[in-house]
Structure formats: structure tokens, C-alpha cells
CSV table of C-alpha atoms and ligand atoms in Angstrom, one decimal:
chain,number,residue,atom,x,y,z
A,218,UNK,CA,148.1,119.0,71.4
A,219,UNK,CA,148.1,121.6,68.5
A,220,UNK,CA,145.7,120.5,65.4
A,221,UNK,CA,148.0,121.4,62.9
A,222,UNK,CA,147.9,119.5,59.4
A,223,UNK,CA,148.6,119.9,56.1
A,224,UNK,CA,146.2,119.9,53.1
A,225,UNK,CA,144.1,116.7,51.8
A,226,UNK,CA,146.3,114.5,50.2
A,227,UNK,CA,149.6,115.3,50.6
A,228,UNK,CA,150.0,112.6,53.6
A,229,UNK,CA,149.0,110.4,50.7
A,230,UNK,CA,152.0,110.9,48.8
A,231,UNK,CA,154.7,107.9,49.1
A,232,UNK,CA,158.1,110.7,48.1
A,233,UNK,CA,159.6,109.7,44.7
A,234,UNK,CA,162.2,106.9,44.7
A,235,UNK,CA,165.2,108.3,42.5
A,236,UNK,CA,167.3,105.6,40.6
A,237,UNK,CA,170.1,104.6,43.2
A,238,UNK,CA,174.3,105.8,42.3
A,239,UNK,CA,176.0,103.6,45.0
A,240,UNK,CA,177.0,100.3,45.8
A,241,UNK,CA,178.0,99.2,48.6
A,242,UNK,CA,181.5,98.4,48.9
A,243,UNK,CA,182.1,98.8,44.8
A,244,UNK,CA,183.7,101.7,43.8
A,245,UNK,CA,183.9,101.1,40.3
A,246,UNK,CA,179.7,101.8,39.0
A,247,UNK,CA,177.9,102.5,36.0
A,248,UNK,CA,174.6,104.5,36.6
A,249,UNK,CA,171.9,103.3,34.4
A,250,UNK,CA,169.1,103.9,36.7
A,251,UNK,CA,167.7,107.1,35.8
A,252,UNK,CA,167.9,107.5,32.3
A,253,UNK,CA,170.7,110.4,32.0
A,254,UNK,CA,173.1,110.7,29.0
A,255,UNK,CA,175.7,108.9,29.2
A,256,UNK,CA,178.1,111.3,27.5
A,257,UNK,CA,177.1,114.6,29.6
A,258,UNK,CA,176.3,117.7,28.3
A,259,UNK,CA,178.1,120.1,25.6
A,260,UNK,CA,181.0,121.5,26.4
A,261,UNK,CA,179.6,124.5,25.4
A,262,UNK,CA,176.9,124.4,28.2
A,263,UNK,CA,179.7,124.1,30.4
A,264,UNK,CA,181.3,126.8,29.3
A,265,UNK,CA,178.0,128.9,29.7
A,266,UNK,CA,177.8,127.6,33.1
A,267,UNK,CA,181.3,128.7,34.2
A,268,UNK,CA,180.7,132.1,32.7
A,269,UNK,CA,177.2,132.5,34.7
A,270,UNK,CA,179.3,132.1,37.6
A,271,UNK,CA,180.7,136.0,37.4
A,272,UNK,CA,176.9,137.5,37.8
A,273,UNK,CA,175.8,135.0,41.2
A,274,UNK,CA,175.0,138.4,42.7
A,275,UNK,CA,172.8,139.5,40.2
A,276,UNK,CA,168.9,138.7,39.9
A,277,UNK,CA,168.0,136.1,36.7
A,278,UNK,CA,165.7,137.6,33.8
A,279,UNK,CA,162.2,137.1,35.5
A,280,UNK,CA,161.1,136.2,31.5
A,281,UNK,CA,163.3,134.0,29.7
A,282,UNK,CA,163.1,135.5,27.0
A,283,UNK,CA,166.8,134.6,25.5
A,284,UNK,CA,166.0,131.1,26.6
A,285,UNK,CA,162.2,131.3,25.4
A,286,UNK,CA,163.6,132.7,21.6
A,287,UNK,CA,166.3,129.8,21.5
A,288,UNK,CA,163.6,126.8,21.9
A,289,UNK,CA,161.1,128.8,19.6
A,290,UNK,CA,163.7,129.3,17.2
A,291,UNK,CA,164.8,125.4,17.6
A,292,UNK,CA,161.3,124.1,17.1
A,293,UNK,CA,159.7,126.4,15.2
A,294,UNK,CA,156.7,127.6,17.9
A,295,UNK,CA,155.5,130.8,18.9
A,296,UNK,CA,157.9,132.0,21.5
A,297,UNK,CA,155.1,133.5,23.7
A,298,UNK,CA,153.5,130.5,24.0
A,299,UNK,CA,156.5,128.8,26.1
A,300,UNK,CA,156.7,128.9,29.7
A,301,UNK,CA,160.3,127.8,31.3
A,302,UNK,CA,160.9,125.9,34.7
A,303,UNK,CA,162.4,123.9,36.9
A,304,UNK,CA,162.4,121.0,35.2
A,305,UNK,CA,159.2,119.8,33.1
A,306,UNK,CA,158.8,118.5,36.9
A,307,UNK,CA,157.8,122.0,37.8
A,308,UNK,CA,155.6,122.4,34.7
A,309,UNK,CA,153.3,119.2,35.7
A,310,UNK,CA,153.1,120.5,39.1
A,311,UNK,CA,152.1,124.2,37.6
A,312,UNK,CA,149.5,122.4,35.8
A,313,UNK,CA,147.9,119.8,38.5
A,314,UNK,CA,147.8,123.5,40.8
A,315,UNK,CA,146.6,125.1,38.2
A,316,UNK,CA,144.1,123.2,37.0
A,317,UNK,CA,143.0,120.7,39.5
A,318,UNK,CA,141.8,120.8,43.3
A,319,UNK,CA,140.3,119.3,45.9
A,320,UNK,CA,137.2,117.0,44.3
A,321,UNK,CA,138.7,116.5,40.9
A,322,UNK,CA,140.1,113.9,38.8
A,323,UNK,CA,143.6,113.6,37.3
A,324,UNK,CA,143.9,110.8,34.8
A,325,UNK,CA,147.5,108.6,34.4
A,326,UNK,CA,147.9,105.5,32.9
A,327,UNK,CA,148.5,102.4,34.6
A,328,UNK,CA,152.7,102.2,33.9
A,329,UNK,CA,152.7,106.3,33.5
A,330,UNK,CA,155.5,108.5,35.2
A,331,UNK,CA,155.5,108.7,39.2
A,332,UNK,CA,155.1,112.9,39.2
A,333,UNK,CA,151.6,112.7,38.0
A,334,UNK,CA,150.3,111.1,41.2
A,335,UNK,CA,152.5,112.9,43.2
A,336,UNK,CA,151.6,116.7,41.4
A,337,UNK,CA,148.0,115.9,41.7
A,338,UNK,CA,147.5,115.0,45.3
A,339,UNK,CA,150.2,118.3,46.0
A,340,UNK,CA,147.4,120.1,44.6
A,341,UNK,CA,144.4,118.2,46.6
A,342,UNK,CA,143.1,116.5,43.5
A,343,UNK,CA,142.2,112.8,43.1
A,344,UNK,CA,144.7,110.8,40.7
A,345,UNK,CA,142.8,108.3,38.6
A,346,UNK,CA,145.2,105.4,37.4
A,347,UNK,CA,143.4,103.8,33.8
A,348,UNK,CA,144.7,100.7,32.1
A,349,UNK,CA,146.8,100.6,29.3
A,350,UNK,CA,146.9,97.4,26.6
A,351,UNK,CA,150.4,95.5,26.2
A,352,UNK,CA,152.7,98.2,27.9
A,353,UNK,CA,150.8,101.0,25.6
A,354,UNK,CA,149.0,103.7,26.2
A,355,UNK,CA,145.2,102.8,25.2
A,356,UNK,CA,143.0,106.0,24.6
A,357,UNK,CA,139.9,104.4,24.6
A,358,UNK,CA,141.0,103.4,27.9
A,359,UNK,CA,141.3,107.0,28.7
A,360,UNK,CA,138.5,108.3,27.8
A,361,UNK,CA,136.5,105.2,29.3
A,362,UNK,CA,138.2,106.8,32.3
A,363,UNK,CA,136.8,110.4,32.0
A,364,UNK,CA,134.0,111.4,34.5
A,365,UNK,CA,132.7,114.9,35.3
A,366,UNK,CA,135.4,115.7,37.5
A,367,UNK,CA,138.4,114.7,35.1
A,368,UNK,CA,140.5,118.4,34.7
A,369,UNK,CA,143.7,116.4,33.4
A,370,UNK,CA,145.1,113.6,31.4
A,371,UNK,CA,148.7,113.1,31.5
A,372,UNK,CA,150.5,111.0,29.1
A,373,UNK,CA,154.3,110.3,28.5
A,374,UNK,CA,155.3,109.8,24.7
A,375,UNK,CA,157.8,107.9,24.8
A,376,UNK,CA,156.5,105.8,28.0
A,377,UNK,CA,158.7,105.9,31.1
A,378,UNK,CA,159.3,103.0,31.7
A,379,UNK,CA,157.9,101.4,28.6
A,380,UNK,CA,159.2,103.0,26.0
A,381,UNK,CA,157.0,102.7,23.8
A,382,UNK,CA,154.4,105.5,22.0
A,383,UNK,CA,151.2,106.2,20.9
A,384,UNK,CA,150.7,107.1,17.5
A,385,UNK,CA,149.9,110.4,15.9
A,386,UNK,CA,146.4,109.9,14.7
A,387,UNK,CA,145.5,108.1,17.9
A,388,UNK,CA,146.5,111.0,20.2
A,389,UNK,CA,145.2,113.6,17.7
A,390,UNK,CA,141.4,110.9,18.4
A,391,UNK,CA,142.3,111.3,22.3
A,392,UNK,CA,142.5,115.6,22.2
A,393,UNK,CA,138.9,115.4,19.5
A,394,UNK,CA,137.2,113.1,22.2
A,395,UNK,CA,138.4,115.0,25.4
A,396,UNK,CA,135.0,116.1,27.2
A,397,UNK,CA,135.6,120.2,27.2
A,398,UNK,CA,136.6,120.3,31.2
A,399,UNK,CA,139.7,118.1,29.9
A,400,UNK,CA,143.2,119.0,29.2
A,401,UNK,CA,145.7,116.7,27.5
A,402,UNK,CA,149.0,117.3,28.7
A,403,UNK,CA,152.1,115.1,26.4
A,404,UNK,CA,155.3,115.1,28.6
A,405,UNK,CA,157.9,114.6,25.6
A,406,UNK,CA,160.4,114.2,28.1
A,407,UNK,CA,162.0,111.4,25.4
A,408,UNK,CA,160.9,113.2,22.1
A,409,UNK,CA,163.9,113.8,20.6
A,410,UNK,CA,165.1,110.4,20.9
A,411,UNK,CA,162.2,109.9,18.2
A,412,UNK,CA,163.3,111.0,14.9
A,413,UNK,CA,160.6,113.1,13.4
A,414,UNK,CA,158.4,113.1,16.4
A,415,UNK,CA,157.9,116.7,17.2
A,416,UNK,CA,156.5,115.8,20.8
A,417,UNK,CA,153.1,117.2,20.2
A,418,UNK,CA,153.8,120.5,19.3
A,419,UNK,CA,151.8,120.4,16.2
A,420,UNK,CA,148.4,119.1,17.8
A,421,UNK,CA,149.1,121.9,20.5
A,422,UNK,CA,149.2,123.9,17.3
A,423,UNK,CA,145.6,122.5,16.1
A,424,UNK,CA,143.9,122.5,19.4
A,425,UNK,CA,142.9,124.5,22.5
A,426,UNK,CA,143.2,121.7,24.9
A,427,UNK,CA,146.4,120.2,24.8
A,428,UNK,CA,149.9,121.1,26.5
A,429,UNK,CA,153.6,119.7,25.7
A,430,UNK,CA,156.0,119.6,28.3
A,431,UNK,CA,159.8,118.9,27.3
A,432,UNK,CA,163.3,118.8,29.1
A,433,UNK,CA,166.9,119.6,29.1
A,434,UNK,CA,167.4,116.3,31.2
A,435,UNK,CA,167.8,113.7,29.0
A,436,UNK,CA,168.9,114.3,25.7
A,437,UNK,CA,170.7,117.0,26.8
A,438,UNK,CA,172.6,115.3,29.3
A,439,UNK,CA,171.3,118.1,31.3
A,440,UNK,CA,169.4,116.5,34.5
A,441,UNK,CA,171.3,118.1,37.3
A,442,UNK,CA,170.8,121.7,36.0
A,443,UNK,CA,167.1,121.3,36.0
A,444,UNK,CA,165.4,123.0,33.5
A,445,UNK,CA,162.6,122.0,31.6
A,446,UNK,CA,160.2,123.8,29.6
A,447,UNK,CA,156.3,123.9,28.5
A,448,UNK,CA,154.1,124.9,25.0
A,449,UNK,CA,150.5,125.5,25.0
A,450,UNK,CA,147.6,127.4,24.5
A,451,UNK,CA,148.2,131.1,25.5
A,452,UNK,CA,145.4,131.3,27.9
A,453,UNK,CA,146.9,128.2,29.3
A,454,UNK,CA,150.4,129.5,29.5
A,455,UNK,CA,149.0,132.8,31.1
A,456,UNK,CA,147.6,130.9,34.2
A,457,UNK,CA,150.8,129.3,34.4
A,458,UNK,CA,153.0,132.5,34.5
A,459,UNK,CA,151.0,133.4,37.4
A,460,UNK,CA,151.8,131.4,39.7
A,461,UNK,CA,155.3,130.5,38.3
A,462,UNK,CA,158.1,132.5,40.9
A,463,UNK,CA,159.4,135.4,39.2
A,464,UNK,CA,163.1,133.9,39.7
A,465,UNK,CA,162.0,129.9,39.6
A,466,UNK,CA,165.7,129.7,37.0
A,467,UNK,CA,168.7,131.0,37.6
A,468,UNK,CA,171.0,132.2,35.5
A,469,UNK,CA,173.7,129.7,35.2
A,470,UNK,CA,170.4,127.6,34.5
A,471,UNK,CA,169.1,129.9,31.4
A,472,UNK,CA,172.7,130.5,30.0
A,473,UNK,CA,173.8,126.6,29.6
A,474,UNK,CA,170.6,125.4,28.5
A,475,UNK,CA,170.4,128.1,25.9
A,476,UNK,CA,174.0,126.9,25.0
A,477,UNK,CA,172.7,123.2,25.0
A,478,UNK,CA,170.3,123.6,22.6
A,479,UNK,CA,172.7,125.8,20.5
A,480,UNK,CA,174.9,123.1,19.7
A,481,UNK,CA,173.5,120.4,17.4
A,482,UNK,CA,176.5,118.9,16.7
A,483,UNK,CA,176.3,117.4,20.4
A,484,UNK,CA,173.4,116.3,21.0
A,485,UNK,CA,172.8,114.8,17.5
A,486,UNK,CA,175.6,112.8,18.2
A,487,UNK,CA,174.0,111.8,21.5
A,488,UNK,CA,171.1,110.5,19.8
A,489,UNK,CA,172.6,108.5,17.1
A,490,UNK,CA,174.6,106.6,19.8
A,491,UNK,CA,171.7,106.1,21.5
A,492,UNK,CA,169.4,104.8,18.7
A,493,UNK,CA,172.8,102.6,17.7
A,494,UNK,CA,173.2,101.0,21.2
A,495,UNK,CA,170.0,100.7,22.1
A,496,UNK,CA,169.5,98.2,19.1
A,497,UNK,CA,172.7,96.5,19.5
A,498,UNK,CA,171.3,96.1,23.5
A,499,UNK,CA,168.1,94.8,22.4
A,500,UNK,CA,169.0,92.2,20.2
A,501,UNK,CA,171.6,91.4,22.5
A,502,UNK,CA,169.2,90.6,25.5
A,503,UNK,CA,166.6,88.9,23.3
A,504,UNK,CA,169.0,86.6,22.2
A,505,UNK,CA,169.0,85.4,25.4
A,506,UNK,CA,165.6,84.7,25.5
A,507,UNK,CA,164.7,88.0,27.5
A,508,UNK,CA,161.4,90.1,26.4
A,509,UNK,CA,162.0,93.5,25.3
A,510,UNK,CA,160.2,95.6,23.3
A,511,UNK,CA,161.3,98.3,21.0
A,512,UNK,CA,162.4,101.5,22.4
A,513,UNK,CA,161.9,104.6,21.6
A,514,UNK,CA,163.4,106.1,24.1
A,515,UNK,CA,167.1,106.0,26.2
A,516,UNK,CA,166.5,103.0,28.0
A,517,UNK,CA,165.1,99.2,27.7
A,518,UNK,CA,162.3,97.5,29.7
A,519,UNK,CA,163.3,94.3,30.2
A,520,UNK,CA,161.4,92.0,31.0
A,521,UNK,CA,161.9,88.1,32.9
A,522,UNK,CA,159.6,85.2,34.1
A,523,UNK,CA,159.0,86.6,37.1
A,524,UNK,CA,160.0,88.8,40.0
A,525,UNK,CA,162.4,86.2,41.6
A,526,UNK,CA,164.4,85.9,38.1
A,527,UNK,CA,164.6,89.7,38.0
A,528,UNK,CA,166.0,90.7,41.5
A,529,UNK,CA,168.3,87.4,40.9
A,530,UNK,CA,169.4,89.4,37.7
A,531,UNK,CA,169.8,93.0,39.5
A,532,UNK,CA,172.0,91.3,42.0
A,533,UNK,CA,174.4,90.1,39.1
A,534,UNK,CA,174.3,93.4,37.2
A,535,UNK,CA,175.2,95.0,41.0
A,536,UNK,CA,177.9,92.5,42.1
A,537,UNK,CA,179.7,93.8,38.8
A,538,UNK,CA,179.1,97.6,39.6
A,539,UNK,CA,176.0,98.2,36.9
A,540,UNK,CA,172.9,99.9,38.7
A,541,UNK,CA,170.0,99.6,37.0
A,542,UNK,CA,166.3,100.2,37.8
A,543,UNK,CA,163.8,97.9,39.5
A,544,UNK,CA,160.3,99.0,38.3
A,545,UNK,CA,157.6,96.9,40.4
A,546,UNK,CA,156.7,100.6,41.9
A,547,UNK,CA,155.2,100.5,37.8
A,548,UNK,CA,153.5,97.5,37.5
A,549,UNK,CA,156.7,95.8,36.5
A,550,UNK,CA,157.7,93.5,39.2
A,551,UNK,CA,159.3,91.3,36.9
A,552,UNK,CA,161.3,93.7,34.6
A,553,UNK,CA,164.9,95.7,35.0
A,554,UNK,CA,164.5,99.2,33.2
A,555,UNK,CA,168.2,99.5,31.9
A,556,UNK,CA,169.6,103.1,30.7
A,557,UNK,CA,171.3,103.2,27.5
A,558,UNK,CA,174.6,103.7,28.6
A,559,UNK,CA,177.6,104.2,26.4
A,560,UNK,CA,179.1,101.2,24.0
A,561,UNK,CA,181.4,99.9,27.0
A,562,UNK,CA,178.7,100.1,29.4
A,563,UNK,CA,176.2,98.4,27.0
A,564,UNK,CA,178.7,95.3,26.5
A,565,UNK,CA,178.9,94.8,30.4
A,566,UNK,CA,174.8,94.8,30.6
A,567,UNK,CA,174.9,92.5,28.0
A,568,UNK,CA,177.8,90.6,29.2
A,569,UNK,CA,176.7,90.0,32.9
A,570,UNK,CA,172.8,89.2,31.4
A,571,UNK,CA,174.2,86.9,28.8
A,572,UNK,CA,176.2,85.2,31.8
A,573,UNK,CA,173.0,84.9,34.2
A,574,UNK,CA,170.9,83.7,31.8
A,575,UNK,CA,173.2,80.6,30.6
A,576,UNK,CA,173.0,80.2,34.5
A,577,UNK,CA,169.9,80.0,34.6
A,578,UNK,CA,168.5,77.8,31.4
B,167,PLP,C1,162.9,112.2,33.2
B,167,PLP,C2,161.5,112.5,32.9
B,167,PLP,C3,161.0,113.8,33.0
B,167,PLP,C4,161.9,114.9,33.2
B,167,PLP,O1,161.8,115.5,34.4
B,167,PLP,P1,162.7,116.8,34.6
B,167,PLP,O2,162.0,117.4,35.8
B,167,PLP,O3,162.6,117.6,33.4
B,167,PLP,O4,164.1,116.4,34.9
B,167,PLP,C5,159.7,114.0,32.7
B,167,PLP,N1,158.8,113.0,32.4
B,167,PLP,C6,159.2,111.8,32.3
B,167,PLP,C7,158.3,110.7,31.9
B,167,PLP,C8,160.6,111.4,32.6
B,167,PLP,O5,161.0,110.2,32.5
């Protein structure tokens, strides 16, 4: 018998459940499971992408720098100060290798993203789940939650899957009160679906211990291409760099997202149907007695008596070819977390739901 094994913790790790595309036997489905847009990305990116296609052969810019200039340009940051990768997936697992090891603490919140837990164990570290207070994130809570070990604090604004935020002068409290070991990392994977909310780029701006991450996945209608991106301090983004592959983004990956984030006109457009919808949805599904609070994000957390009354529900949004996204992996057992989709999927949600319910009552 060899005695081969792999590092502490990684046997640990339960491999991340992706929201499901398929029915069986219904070839007719509408993908709300995983939060993508559903109007896809410019047609400009796709241009970019087919033109990429002539230099396959060629090595990608190990910098960024186009890339790098477009988002500093877009947001107003210091260009140096923004690391690129594969996905702001990559980013949070730079940061858990980075930053945290074997016999240290990595703090997420009790309904916080699934690649927290997973990027800290990859790295050998001990993922700390803290409570948060009606579905929000509660930084007193978080900073109950801080020991000597704690290297990390990761926190989703908007929540996946609540949807909900923190506000401004309660996370600028949480980056005053870290102890000094501790850095505050915002994943604005949903920012821009927050008018005015500049996903924390400003109190990176004010403060030495805080890094944004950010994506092309969502508003961008970007998530296959993978690409997202990071802003912090530049000793922080230094350590990243080195140990980020010279080549982690391709080409065809640098050209359309610079070509995404080039043209307003699209995503702007994606937005406002997604802030329209996803009131019409709401106040739909609360008229029918459902809880749900207000989103600030692409998607609605909706929430039923219990367990039984959701996977009854799921069953009827699947029967008529709707996939959405069971959340008790969470803490939601008894909730549905429903993409935004666009106005023709949004009536069937509502539809089928409004139909279930009067079933039900
Ligand atoms: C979708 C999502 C991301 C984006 O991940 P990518 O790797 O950029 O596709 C990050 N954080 C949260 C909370 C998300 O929901």
C-alpha cells in the first residue's frame, strides 16, 4: 500500500454543486439557476471573441494591461492596483493561498457564497462560518468571530443567495475594527446591479486592509468566458501577481471582456431590465403570500413555510421546464433562489407560482 495523500483539508471539501440546465425528458427550459444574464453578452464581445480566434497560436499578454487600463478607466482606480483572473473564483482562491494556511482562520458568513469554504480548505486553512441577523450580514457578528488566527473575512455585497447588502458605514465600522492580521475581502460579484454602489472600491481606496473582487459573469452576461478581476492594496496585489500563472487568461478572454465593458449601451440596458423585472417578480410572488425580500441583485430568494412546500414548488416550476435553485446547501431549506430571467421568463415563474399557491391555500 503506497501512503500517498493530499494536503489537510482538501478531502474536506464537498465539490461545488453548479445550478442544474437539464430536465429530463423537457426540451423546452429556462435556466434560472445560476444567476447568468438572461440576454447574453454584447455583440460586440462577440465580435472580439471571433477576432481572437486568428492569434490561438500566439501567447496572451502575461500583464493585462489593455484589459487592466479599460476597468481602471471604467471605474476610475489606479490601474496598477488591479489584478485579472480566472474568474473572481480565481481571485478568492489567490487570496485564501495567499494569505491563509494550515492553522488559520477564514471567516464567512452563515448564508455566504460556497468558494469561500472551498478556497480556504484548498489552501489548508480552517473556514470559520459566523451568523448573520435576518438574511444580513451582521459585523458585530464578524468581528465577535475574530480570534488570533483569523487572516480573512469574506463577504458578498449583494448576498448570494440573499440578496441583500450591508451598508456603507457599517462595512467602512467592519475594515476600522478588523484586528491588524485581518483582511476584508468584498466580492461585488453583483455591484453593478446596485445603482451607485461602487462595490468597495472607495474603502479599498481609504484603507490598507481591504480587497474588492468583481466579475464579467453576471452583468456582463459573461460567465462562460471566465474572467474576473481584483482591486487592492498594492502590496496585496504584488503577492498576488506572484503566484498568479503568467498565462492564467487567454486572449479571446482579455479581448471580449475589454469589449464588454466598452459598451455601455448593453449592459446598462441589462441592468435596467433587471431592476424592472425583478420588482414586477417580487410583488408578483408576494402577492401570493410568498416571503421575499428586496433584491439587490439578479435573482430572488424566495422563501415558503417549509422545506416540503418548496421542493413541492420546484417540482411545478420543473414540470413546466423553469430550473431554478434549491438553496438548503445555504441555510435555506425552505426557499427557491430564482434568477431574473427575461419578461417572458418572469411571467412563467410567476405564472406556475401563482398556480401552486392557489393549490395550495
Ligand atoms: C457568481 C458569483 C461570483 C462570480 O464568480 P466568477 O468566478 O467570477 O464567475 C463570485 N461571487 C459570488 C457571490 C457569486 O455569486
Amino acid at each position: 500500500m503506497s501512503d500517498i495523500k493530499p494536503q489537510p483539508g482538501i478531502l474536506e471539501i464537498a465539490p461545488y454543486q453548479g445550478g442544474a440546465s437539464k430536465i429530463e425528458g423537457v426540451s423546452d427550459v429556462v435556466k434560472l439557476s445560476s444567476n447568468e444574464n438572461p440576454f447574453g453578452p454584447s455583440d460586440k464581445a462577440m465580435d472580439a471573441f471571433r477576432r481572437a480566434s486568428h492569434d490561438l497560436h500566439r501567447y496572451p499578454n502575461t500583464h493585462h494591461t489593455s484589459l487592466r487600463t479599460a476597468i481602471a478607466d471604467q471605474h476610475g482606480l489606479d490601474v496598477d492596483r488591479i489584478i485579472c483572473g480566472v474568474g473572481s473564483d480565481e481571485i478568492i482562491a489567490f487570496l485564501c493561498q495567499a494569505y491563509a494556511g494550515v492553522g488559520d482562520e477564514v471567516i464567512y458568513t452563515e448564508h455566504g457564497f460556497s468558494m469561500y469554504r472551498i478556497s480556504a480548505l484548498a489552501a489548508g486553512a480552517t473556514p470559520v462560518m459566523v451568523g448573520e441577523t435576518d438574511r444580513v450580514v451582521d459585523v458585530d457578528k464578524i468581528l465577535a468571530g475574530c480570534t488570533r488566527r483569523t487572516r480573512l473575512v469574506f463577504i458578498a455585497n449583494p448576498g448570494n443567495p440573499t440578496g441583500t447588502m450591508v451598508n456603507a458605514s457599517e462595512l467602512k465600522r467592519l475594515a476600522d475594527s478588523l484586528p491588524g492580521k485581518v483582511l476584508l475581502v468584498l466580492d461585488g460579484a453583483y455591484a453593478e446591479f446596485e445603482d451607485g454602489y461602487d462595490g468597495g472600491a472607495s474603502l479599498v481606496d481609504s484603507h490598507d486592509n481591504v480587497v474588492m473582487t468583481r466579475t464579467f459573469s453576471k452583468a456582463y452576461g459573461l460567465g462562460g468566458l471566465r474572467v474576473g478581476w481584483g482591486y487592492g492594496p498594492a502590496k496585496v496585489i504584488d503577492v498576488l501577481n506572484r503566484i498568479r500563472g503568467p498565462f492564467n487568461l487567454s486572449e479571446p478572454q482579455l479581448a471580449t471582456a475589454e469589449a464588454a465593458l466598452r459598451d455601455r449601451d448593453h449592459v446598462e440596458r441589462c441592468i435596467r431590465e433587471n431592476d424592472r423585472l425583478r420588482v414586477w417578480l417580487r410583488e408578483s410572488l408576494t402577492g401570493h403570500g410568498l416571503d421575499v425580500d428586496e433584491s439587490h441583485a439578479n435573482f430572488l430568494l424566495v422563501r415558503f413555510a417549509d422545506e416540503t412546500e418548496a421542493v413541492a414548488c420546484d417540482e411545478a416550476l420543473k414540470a413546466e421546464g423553469l430550473i431554478v435553485r434549491r438553496v438548503g446547501g445555504y441555510g435555506f431549506p425552505e426557499a427557491l433562489r430564482i434568477t431574473v430571467g427575461d419578461e417572458s421568463a418572469c411571467r412563467r415563474v410567476a405564472h406556475v407560482i401563482g398556480r401552486f399557491r392557489g393549490a395550495v391555500e
